[in-house]
Structures are given as structure tokens and as C-alpha cells.
Amino acid sequence: MKYTTRPQAILLLADGTIFYGKSIGISGTTFGEVCFNTGMTGYQEIFTDPSYFGQIMVATNPHIGNYGVNSNETESDKIMISGLVCKNFSFNHSRPDSESNLYDYFEKQNLICISDVDTRALVSYIRDNGAQNSVISTDGTSIEYLKQQLANVPDMKGLELASKVSTKEPYFFGSENATFKISALDLGIKRNILRNLAKRDCYIKVFPYDSSFEDLKSFNPHGYFLSNGPGDPEPLLQVQETAKQMISSEKPVFGICLGHQILGLANGVSTYKMFNGHRGINHPVMNVITGKGEITSQNHGFAVNREELENHSDLEITHYHINDNTVAGMRMKSKNCFSVQYHPEASPGPHDSSYLFDQFIENIKNVKTLQLT
């Protein structure tokens, strides 16, 4: 194999810190909040997860691209991250069911990537100094000009991004002959969430993020779902109002990630931006109800205020993150409504928490039973 040199590239952080590396061959400049994921597998699912929209991803796994890509392992129709930072980028792959290599996949969507970065040092720096805006440049743009551009990039705090990734028109998922009908509000929904609902005999109608409650109600669903998604939940005022109406409908409501935060805000509990968030597939969570621990897949940079939740008369904590005691799940005492901050659908990740989909279906069955008696 002929040895070729690759162009130099840089990662510039908002505080002026620079990490050097090499371009994988796609020239350009890209901006976003830098964050890291500690998962050791599932890079394609991560890259296509709408919750990562507007973020530059640092992969802690030293080898990215070594098993190629497969269209069955996408969580949306396109790459959602703004850029990738990695240690070793594999141009070759060695998995029998790979459809392509990662470079070709990136090139088709013009994703900027910097490799040969000391990612251990970078992740350590982010842990100590927090998530912040950054820019990857692989085209030789001057550092001073990049600093000027980076200063104009809006902070993630206060940034509404659900509108950037939500479907523009309603669509259906699953069998129309299924037993249960679900109205799902798409704030950046992952495909595997829909798969998990469909395999539990659900027919789902997915609505745009700004749909009214009357729109969702018109499907005559047995339950309502609020999805994951990117950005700050606070600017989503219409979604919060829709969530209040979901709760008042007396039908079961289930929220994941951004949907969980929206349900907190709908109940008067504030949210806040975390120092550097939780992103990975080995996060330990305690189930307060069962007393059992769960290893979970997580991806969020905002969280629900625990003190306010503990003082709320109609909410209770059902799960908490063992590492930092942040709220990982909650439910309402007087309504058929619960939510979790993490991802029970995984993809990638462990399946310890998949029972939450079963719990949602059981809540629906219980309501149907009561209506028949």
C-alpha cells in the first residue's frame, strides 16, 4: 500500500485551546458544541442520532470505521453530528455485512473529520472545563479568522433545535392492524424507539414538533409519546403546552430524554444545562421502585432540577444516575405519566431498561380495561 500524507487539521475550542490532528481527506470547516461519547461500539447509530444535531462528537474508542457502515444501523435518514474528532480513522473495514466504508459515507454527506488527535487529553480537558463551542478546520483557514467566526456561534443554552430535525409531515410506522395506536411527537425521534413500540403491537403516527394537541388527538390514540431530541427544552413553549394537554387527557404519556425534560417543564420544574452531560452506553442508574441497578445508554446535556422535583407535590423520582445523583426518571402521582432521561431503546447500548416500553403498554392496557368495566 502506498504511503500518503494527509493535510494538517485543527480543533479550536471557544476558550482558545487548540488540538492538532490530520484531515481524513474531506476539506472544510464546521462548528458545534464539542462533546464526547464513551461507547465502544455503535458509532453509526451515534452519528445519525438526531439528539446530536449541532454537536461535534469526540469518539473515545480509539478505532472508528473499522467495521464499516450498514443502512440497518441508522437512527435517522442522515448524519446528524456537525463533525467528528477521533484518534484512529479506519479507511478499511472488515465486517461481512458492511455496505460501505466510513470514509465514503462521510464524503457523500460532506462530514468534516479530524483524526490523529490525542483524544484522551481532549476528553480530560472537556471533563475539567466543560462542554463548549468549537470548530474543526481541515482546509488551512487561519486561526484568527476561525476565532472570529467561533465567537458568533450561539451557545447551546437557549438554543431551540428540535425544529431542525423533526419531520415536516406526519407519517406512520408499524402495522395499521396493530392493537394499540400511539401519537408520537417528534422532537428528534430515534428510529429504534419506533421499532420498540411497533414490536409491542403498536401503530404509531409521528407528528411534527409544532403539532397541536388537537392534531395528535385526531389519531384517537391509546397513548401519547414525547421523543428525544437536541437542544435546550426551555424555548419549546408550544411543546410544553401540548405536553400539559397530553397529561390532562388522562391517557398514558411516556417521555424519553428531551421528552422527559419537557414533561418536567410542563409540571413547573425547571431544567438546566449540565457541565458536560452524559453520553455513552455504560451509565449506571438506580431504579428507586425496584431497588435494582441498570446499565443504560445516555445522551443529554440538559437535566431536570432534582431539588424542585423532590419538593413537587405531584411528582416523584423513579430513577437516578448513580455517578452524580441527577434525575434519571420520574412519574406523576395523580396522572398516568412517566418519563426517563436515558434511552431504553439503546441502539447502541444495553437492554437493561427495555422494560419501560412494556410498562407504557401495560399502562395503556390498564386504561382500556378500566374503560370496559
Coordinates of C-alpha atoms in Angstrom, one line a residue:
M1 CA 0.0 0.0 0.0
K2 CA 1.4 3.4 -1.0
Y3 CA 2.1 5.8 1.9
T4 CA 0.4 9.1 1.5
T5 CA 0.5 12.1 3.8
R6 CA -2.8 13.8 4.9
P7 CA -3.3 17.5 5.4
Q8 CA -3.0 19.0 8.9
A9 CA -6.2 19.9 10.7
I10 CA -7.1 21.6 13.9
L11 CA -9.8 21.6 16.6
L12 CA -10.2 25.0 18.2
L13 CA -12.2 25.4 21.4
A14 CA -14.1 28.6 22.4
D15 CA -11.6 29.2 25.2
G16 CA -8.7 29.3 22.7
T17 CA -7.3 25.8 23.3
I18 CA -6.1 24.1 20.1
F19 CA -5.8 20.4 19.4
Y20 CA -3.9 19.3 16.3
G21 CA -4.5 16.4 14.1
K22 CA -5.0 15.4 10.4
S23 CA -7.8 15.6 7.9
I24 CA -9.2 12.3 6.7
G25 CA -9.4 14.0 3.2
I26 CA -12.7 16.0 3.3
S27 CA -11.8 19.7 3.2
G28 CA -13.8 22.3 5.1
T29 CA -14.7 23.9 8.4
T30 CA -17.5 23.0 10.8
F31 CA -18.8 24.4 14.1
G32 CA -20.7 22.9 17.0
E33 CA -20.6 22.2 20.7
V34 CA -17.8 19.7 21.4
C35 CA -18.9 16.7 23.5
F36 CA -17.7 13.1 23.9
N37 CA -19.2 9.7 23.9
T38 CA -17.7 6.8 25.8
G39 CA -19.3 4.0 23.9
M40 CA -17.0 1.4 22.5
T41 CA -19.4 0.4 19.7
G42 CA -22.3 1.8 17.7
Y43 CA -20.6 4.7 16.0
Q44 CA -23.0 4.8 13.1
E45 CA -26.1 4.9 15.4
I46 CA -24.4 7.8 17.3
F47 CA -23.6 9.8 14.1
T48 CA -27.2 9.5 12.9
D49 CA -28.9 10.2 16.3
P50 CA -30.9 13.5 16.0
S51 CA -30.1 14.3 19.6
Y52 CA -26.5 15.1 18.5
F53 CA -27.6 17.7 16.0
G54 CA -25.3 20.8 16.3
Q55 CA -22.6 19.0 18.2
I56 CA -19.0 17.9 17.3
M57 CA -18.5 14.4 18.6
V58 CA -15.3 13.2 20.2
A59 CA -15.1 9.4 20.0
T60 CA -13.3 7.8 23.0
N61 CA -13.0 4.5 21.2
P62 CA -9.5 4.7 19.5
H63 CA -10.7 2.9 16.4
I64 CA -13.5 4.5 14.3
G65 CA -14.6 3.0 11.0
N66 CA -13.1 -0.4 11.4
Y67 CA -16.4 -2.3 10.8
G68 CA -17.8 0.0 8.1
V69 CA -21.4 1.1 7.8
N70 CA -24.7 -0.6 7.3
S71 CA -28.1 1.0 6.4
N72 CA -29.9 -1.0 9.1
E73 CA -27.8 0.7 11.8
T74 CA -29.0 4.3 11.3
E75 CA -31.3 6.2 13.7
S76 CA -32.3 8.8 11.1
D77 CA -32.0 9.4 7.3
K78 CA -28.7 11.3 7.6
I79 CA -25.6 12.1 9.7
M80 CA -26.7 14.5 12.5
I81 CA -23.4 15.4 14.1
S82 CA -21.6 18.5 12.9
G83 CA -18.2 16.9 12.8
L84 CA -16.1 14.1 14.2
V85 CA -12.9 14.0 16.3
C86 CA -11.2 10.7 16.6
K87 CA -7.8 9.0 17.3
N88 CA -7.5 6.4 14.5
F89 CA -9.8 6.6 11.5
S90 CA -10.1 3.3 9.6
F91 CA -10.4 3.7 5.8
N92 CA -10.6 -0.1 5.5
H93 CA -13.3 -2.2 7.2
S94 CA -13.6 -5.9 7.9
R95 CA -17.2 -6.9 8.6
P96 CA -19.1 -9.3 6.2
D97 CA -22.3 -7.3 6.2
S98 CA -20.8 -3.9 5.7
E99 CA -22.2 -2.0 2.8
S100 CA -19.5 0.7 2.6
N101 CA -16.5 2.1 4.3
L102 CA -17.0 5.1 6.7
Y103 CA -15.0 7.5 4.5
D104 CA -17.3 7.1 1.6
Y105 CA -20.3 7.5 3.9
F106 CA -18.8 10.8 5.3
E107 CA -17.8 12.0 1.8
K108 CA -21.4 11.6 0.5
Q109 CA -22.6 13.9 3.3
N110 CA -19.6 16.1 3.4
L111 CA -18.9 15.5 7.1
I112 CA -15.7 17.1 8.4
C113 CA -13.5 14.8 10.4
I114 CA -10.2 15.3 12.2
S115 CA -8.2 12.2 13.2
D116 CA -4.9 11.6 14.9
V117 CA -6.0 13.7 17.8
D118 CA -4.9 12.9 21.4
T119 CA -8.5 12.1 22.4
R120 CA -7.5 11.1 25.9
A121 CA -6.1 14.5 26.6
L122 CA -9.1 16.2 24.8
V123 CA -11.7 14.3 26.8
S124 CA -9.9 15.0 30.0
Y125 CA -9.9 18.7 29.1
I126 CA -13.6 18.7 28.4
R127 CA -14.3 16.9 31.7
D128 CA -12.3 19.6 33.6
N129 CA -13.5 22.7 31.6
G130 CA -17.0 21.7 30.4
A131 CA -18.6 21.4 27.0
Q132 CA -18.1 24.4 24.8
N133 CA -18.4 25.6 21.3
S134 CA -15.6 24.6 18.9
V135 CA -14.6 24.4 15.3
I136 CA -12.8 21.8 13.2
S137 CA -10.9 23.1 10.2
T138 CA -9.2 20.9 7.6
D139 CA -8.7 23.5 4.9
G140 CA -5.9 25.7 6.3
T141 CA -8.2 28.6 7.4
S142 CA -6.2 30.9 9.7
I143 CA -6.7 30.5 13.4
E144 CA -7.5 34.2 13.9
Y145 CA -10.3 34.0 11.4
L146 CA -11.7 30.8 13.0
K147 CA -11.7 32.6 16.4
Q148 CA -13.8 35.4 14.9
Q149 CA -16.3 33.0 13.4
L150 CA -16.4 30.9 16.5
A151 CA -17.3 33.9 18.7
N152 CA -20.5 34.3 16.7
V153 CA -21.8 30.7 17.1
P154 CA -24.7 30.7 19.6
D155 CA -24.4 28.7 22.9
M156 CA -26.4 25.5 23.3
K157 CA -28.1 27.1 26.3
G158 CA -31.3 28.7 25.0
L159 CA -30.9 27.1 21.6
E160 CA -34.0 25.5 20.0
L161 CA -33.0 22.7 17.7
A162 CA -36.0 20.4 17.6
S163 CA -37.4 22.2 14.6
K164 CA -34.2 21.4 12.7
V165 CA -34.6 17.6 12.9
S166 CA -38.3 17.0 13.3
T167 CA -40.4 15.5 10.5
K168 CA -42.1 18.1 8.3
E169 CA -45.2 16.0 7.7
P170 CA -46.9 13.3 9.8
Y171 CA -46.0 9.7 8.9
F172 CA -46.9 6.2 10.1
F173 CA -44.8 3.4 11.5
G174 CA -45.8 -0.2 12.2
S175 CA -48.8 -2.3 11.2
E176 CA -52.1 -0.5 10.8
N177 CA -53.7 -3.7 12.2
A178 CA -51.8 -3.4 15.5
T179 CA -53.8 -3.4 18.8
F180 CA -52.5 -0.1 20.1
K181 CA -52.3 3.3 18.5
I182 CA -49.7 5.8 19.6
S183 CA -49.4 9.5 18.8
A184 CA -45.7 10.4 18.9
L185 CA -44.4 14.0 19.0
D186 CA -41.2 14.1 17.0
L187 CA -38.6 16.3 18.7
G188 CA -35.8 14.3 17.0
I189 CA -37.1 10.7 17.4
K190 CA -34.7 7.8 17.0
R191 CA -35.8 5.0 14.7
N192 CA -35.2 2.3 17.3
I193 CA -37.8 3.9 19.6
L194 CA -40.4 3.4 16.8
R195 CA -39.1 -0.2 16.3
N196 CA -39.6 -0.9 20.0
L197 CA -43.1 0.4 20.0
A198 CA -44.0 -1.4 16.8
K199 CA -42.8 -4.8 18.0
R200 CA -45.1 -4.3 21.0
D201 CA -48.1 -4.3 18.7
C202 CA -48.3 -0.5 18.3
Y203 CA -49.2 1.5 15.2
I204 CA -47.5 4.9 15.6
K205 CA -48.4 8.2 13.9
V206 CA -45.4 10.5 14.2
F207 CA -46.2 14.2 14.2
P208 CA -44.0 17.3 13.6
Y209 CA -42.7 19.0 16.8
D210 CA -45.0 22.0 16.5
S211 CA -48.2 20.0 16.1
S212 CA -51.1 21.0 18.3
F213 CA -52.7 18.6 20.8
E214 CA -55.8 18.5 18.6
D215 CA -53.6 17.2 15.8
L216 CA -52.3 14.4 18.0
K217 CA -55.7 13.7 19.5
S218 CA -57.3 13.4 16.0
F219 CA -55.5 10.0 15.6
N220 CA -57.6 8.8 18.5
P221 CA -54.5 7.2 20.2
H222 CA -54.4 4.9 23.2
G223 CA -51.3 6.8 24.4
Y224 CA -49.0 9.7 23.8
F225 CA -45.2 9.7 23.4
L226 CA -42.7 12.6 23.6
S227 CA -39.4 11.8 21.9
N228 CA -35.8 12.6 22.4
G229 CA -34.1 15.4 20.5
P230 CA -31.4 18.1 20.5
G231 CA -31.0 21.5 22.1
D232 CA -32.5 23.3 25.1
P233 CA -36.0 22.3 26.2
E234 CA -36.9 25.7 27.6
P235 CA -37.5 27.6 24.3
L236 CA -40.1 24.9 23.3
L237 CA -43.0 26.7 24.8
Q238 CA -45.7 25.3 22.4
V239 CA -44.4 21.7 23.0
Q240 CA -44.7 22.3 26.8
E241 CA -48.3 23.4 26.4
T242 CA -49.0 20.4 24.2
A243 CA -47.5 18.2 26.9
K244 CA -49.8 19.7 29.5
Q245 CA -52.8 18.8 27.4
M246 CA -51.5 15.3 26.9
I247 CA -51.3 14.9 30.7
S248 CA -54.8 16.3 31.2
S249 CA -56.2 13.8 28.6
E250 CA -56.0 11.0 31.2
K251 CA -54.4 8.8 28.6
P252 CA -50.9 7.2 29.3
V253 CA -48.0 9.5 28.5
F254 CA -44.3 8.4 28.1
G255 CA -41.3 10.7 27.5
I256 CA -37.7 10.0 26.7
C257 CA -34.7 12.4 27.1
L258 CA -35.9 15.8 25.7
G259 CA -39.4 14.5 26.2
H260 CA -38.6 13.8 29.8
Q261 CA -37.4 17.4 30.2
I262 CA -40.5 18.8 28.5
L263 CA -42.7 16.9 31.0
G264 CA -40.7 18.4 33.8
L265 CA -41.2 21.9 32.5
A266 CA -44.9 21.2 31.9
N267 CA -45.2 20.5 35.6
G268 CA -43.3 23.7 36.6
V269 CA -40.0 22.0 37.3
S270 CA -37.0 23.8 35.7
T271 CA -34.2 22.4 33.6
Y272 CA -30.5 23.3 33.5
K273 CA -27.5 22.8 31.2
M274 CA -25.1 20.3 32.6
F275 CA -21.3 20.9 32.8
N276 CA -20.6 18.3 30.2
G277 CA -23.5 16.0 30.1
H278 CA -23.9 12.2 29.9
R279 CA -23.1 10.4 26.6
G280 CA -22.2 6.8 26.5
I281 CA -23.6 3.3 26.9
N282 CA -22.4 2.3 30.3
H283 CA -24.1 4.8 32.6
P284 CA -25.3 3.3 35.9
V285 CA -28.9 4.1 37.0
M286 CA -30.7 3.1 40.2
N287 CA -34.4 2.2 39.9
V288 CA -35.9 3.5 43.1
I289 CA -39.0 1.5 42.7
T290 CA -37.4 -1.9 42.3
G291 CA -34.1 -1.2 44.1
K292 CA -32.2 -2.6 41.1
G293 CA -29.4 -1.0 39.2
E294 CA -29.4 -0.7 35.4
I295 CA -26.7 0.0 32.9
T296 CA -28.1 2.5 30.4
S297 CA -27.4 4.3 27.2
Q298 CA -27.5 8.1 27.7
N299 CA -27.1 11.2 25.5
H300 CA -28.1 14.5 27.1
G301 CA -26.6 17.8 28.0
F302 CA -29.6 19.2 30.0
A303 CA -31.3 17.8 33.1
V304 CA -34.4 18.3 35.3
N305 CA -33.8 20.1 38.6
R306 CA -33.7 17.5 41.3
E307 CA -34.4 19.8 44.3
E308 CA -37.5 21.2 42.6
L309 CA -38.7 17.7 41.7
E310 CA -38.3 16.4 45.2
N311 CA -40.4 19.3 46.5
H312 CA -43.1 18.9 43.9
S313 CA -46.4 17.6 45.3
D314 CA -47.4 15.5 42.3
L315 CA -44.0 14.2 41.0
E316 CA -41.7 11.6 42.3
I317 CA -38.2 10.4 41.3
T318 CA -38.2 6.8 39.9
H319 CA -34.6 6.6 38.8
Y320 CA -31.4 8.5 39.5
H321 CA -27.9 8.5 38.0
I322 CA -25.6 6.7 40.4
N323 CA -22.5 8.7 39.4
D324 CA -23.8 12.2 40.2
N325 CA -27.4 11.7 41.6
T326 CA -29.0 13.6 38.8
V327 CA -32.6 12.8 38.0
A328 CA -32.9 9.8 35.5
G329 CA -36.6 9.1 35.7
M330 CA -39.8 10.4 37.2
R331 CA -43.6 9.8 37.3
M332 CA -46.7 11.7 38.3
K333 CA -48.7 10.5 41.3
S334 CA -52.1 11.6 40.1
K335 CA -51.7 11.0 36.3
N336 CA -50.7 8.2 34.1
C337 CA -47.5 9.8 33.0
F338 CA -43.8 8.8 33.4
S339 CA -40.5 9.6 31.7
V340 CA -36.8 8.8 31.8
Q341 CA -33.7 10.9 30.9
Y342 CA -31.9 8.0 29.3
H343 CA -32.5 5.7 26.3
P344 CA -34.3 2.4 26.9
E345 CA -34.3 1.7 23.2
A346 CA -30.4 1.7 23.3
S347 CA -29.1 1.4 19.8
P348 CA -26.3 1.3 20.7
G349 CA -26.2 0.1 24.3
P350 CA -27.5 -2.4 26.8
H351 CA -31.1 -3.6 27.0
D352 CA -31.5 -3.4 30.8
S353 CA -34.2 -0.7 30.5
S354 CA -36.3 -2.0 27.6
Y355 CA -39.0 -3.0 30.2
L356 CA -40.0 0.7 30.2
F357 CA -41.7 0.2 26.8
D358 CA -43.6 -2.8 28.3
Q359 CA -44.6 -0.5 31.2
F360 CA -46.0 2.0 28.8
I361 CA -48.1 -0.7 27.1
E362 CA -49.3 -2.1 30.5
N363 CA -50.4 1.4 31.4
I364 CA -52.4 1.5 28.1
K365 CA -53.9 -1.9 28.8
N366 CA -54.9 -0.9 32.3
V367 CA -56.8 2.2 31.0
K368 CA -58.5 0.1 28.3
T369 CA -59.6 -2.4 30.9
L370 CA -61.0 0.3 33.2
Q371 CA -62.9 1.7 30.2
L372 CA -64.5 -1.7 29.6
T373 CA -65.6 -2.2 33.2

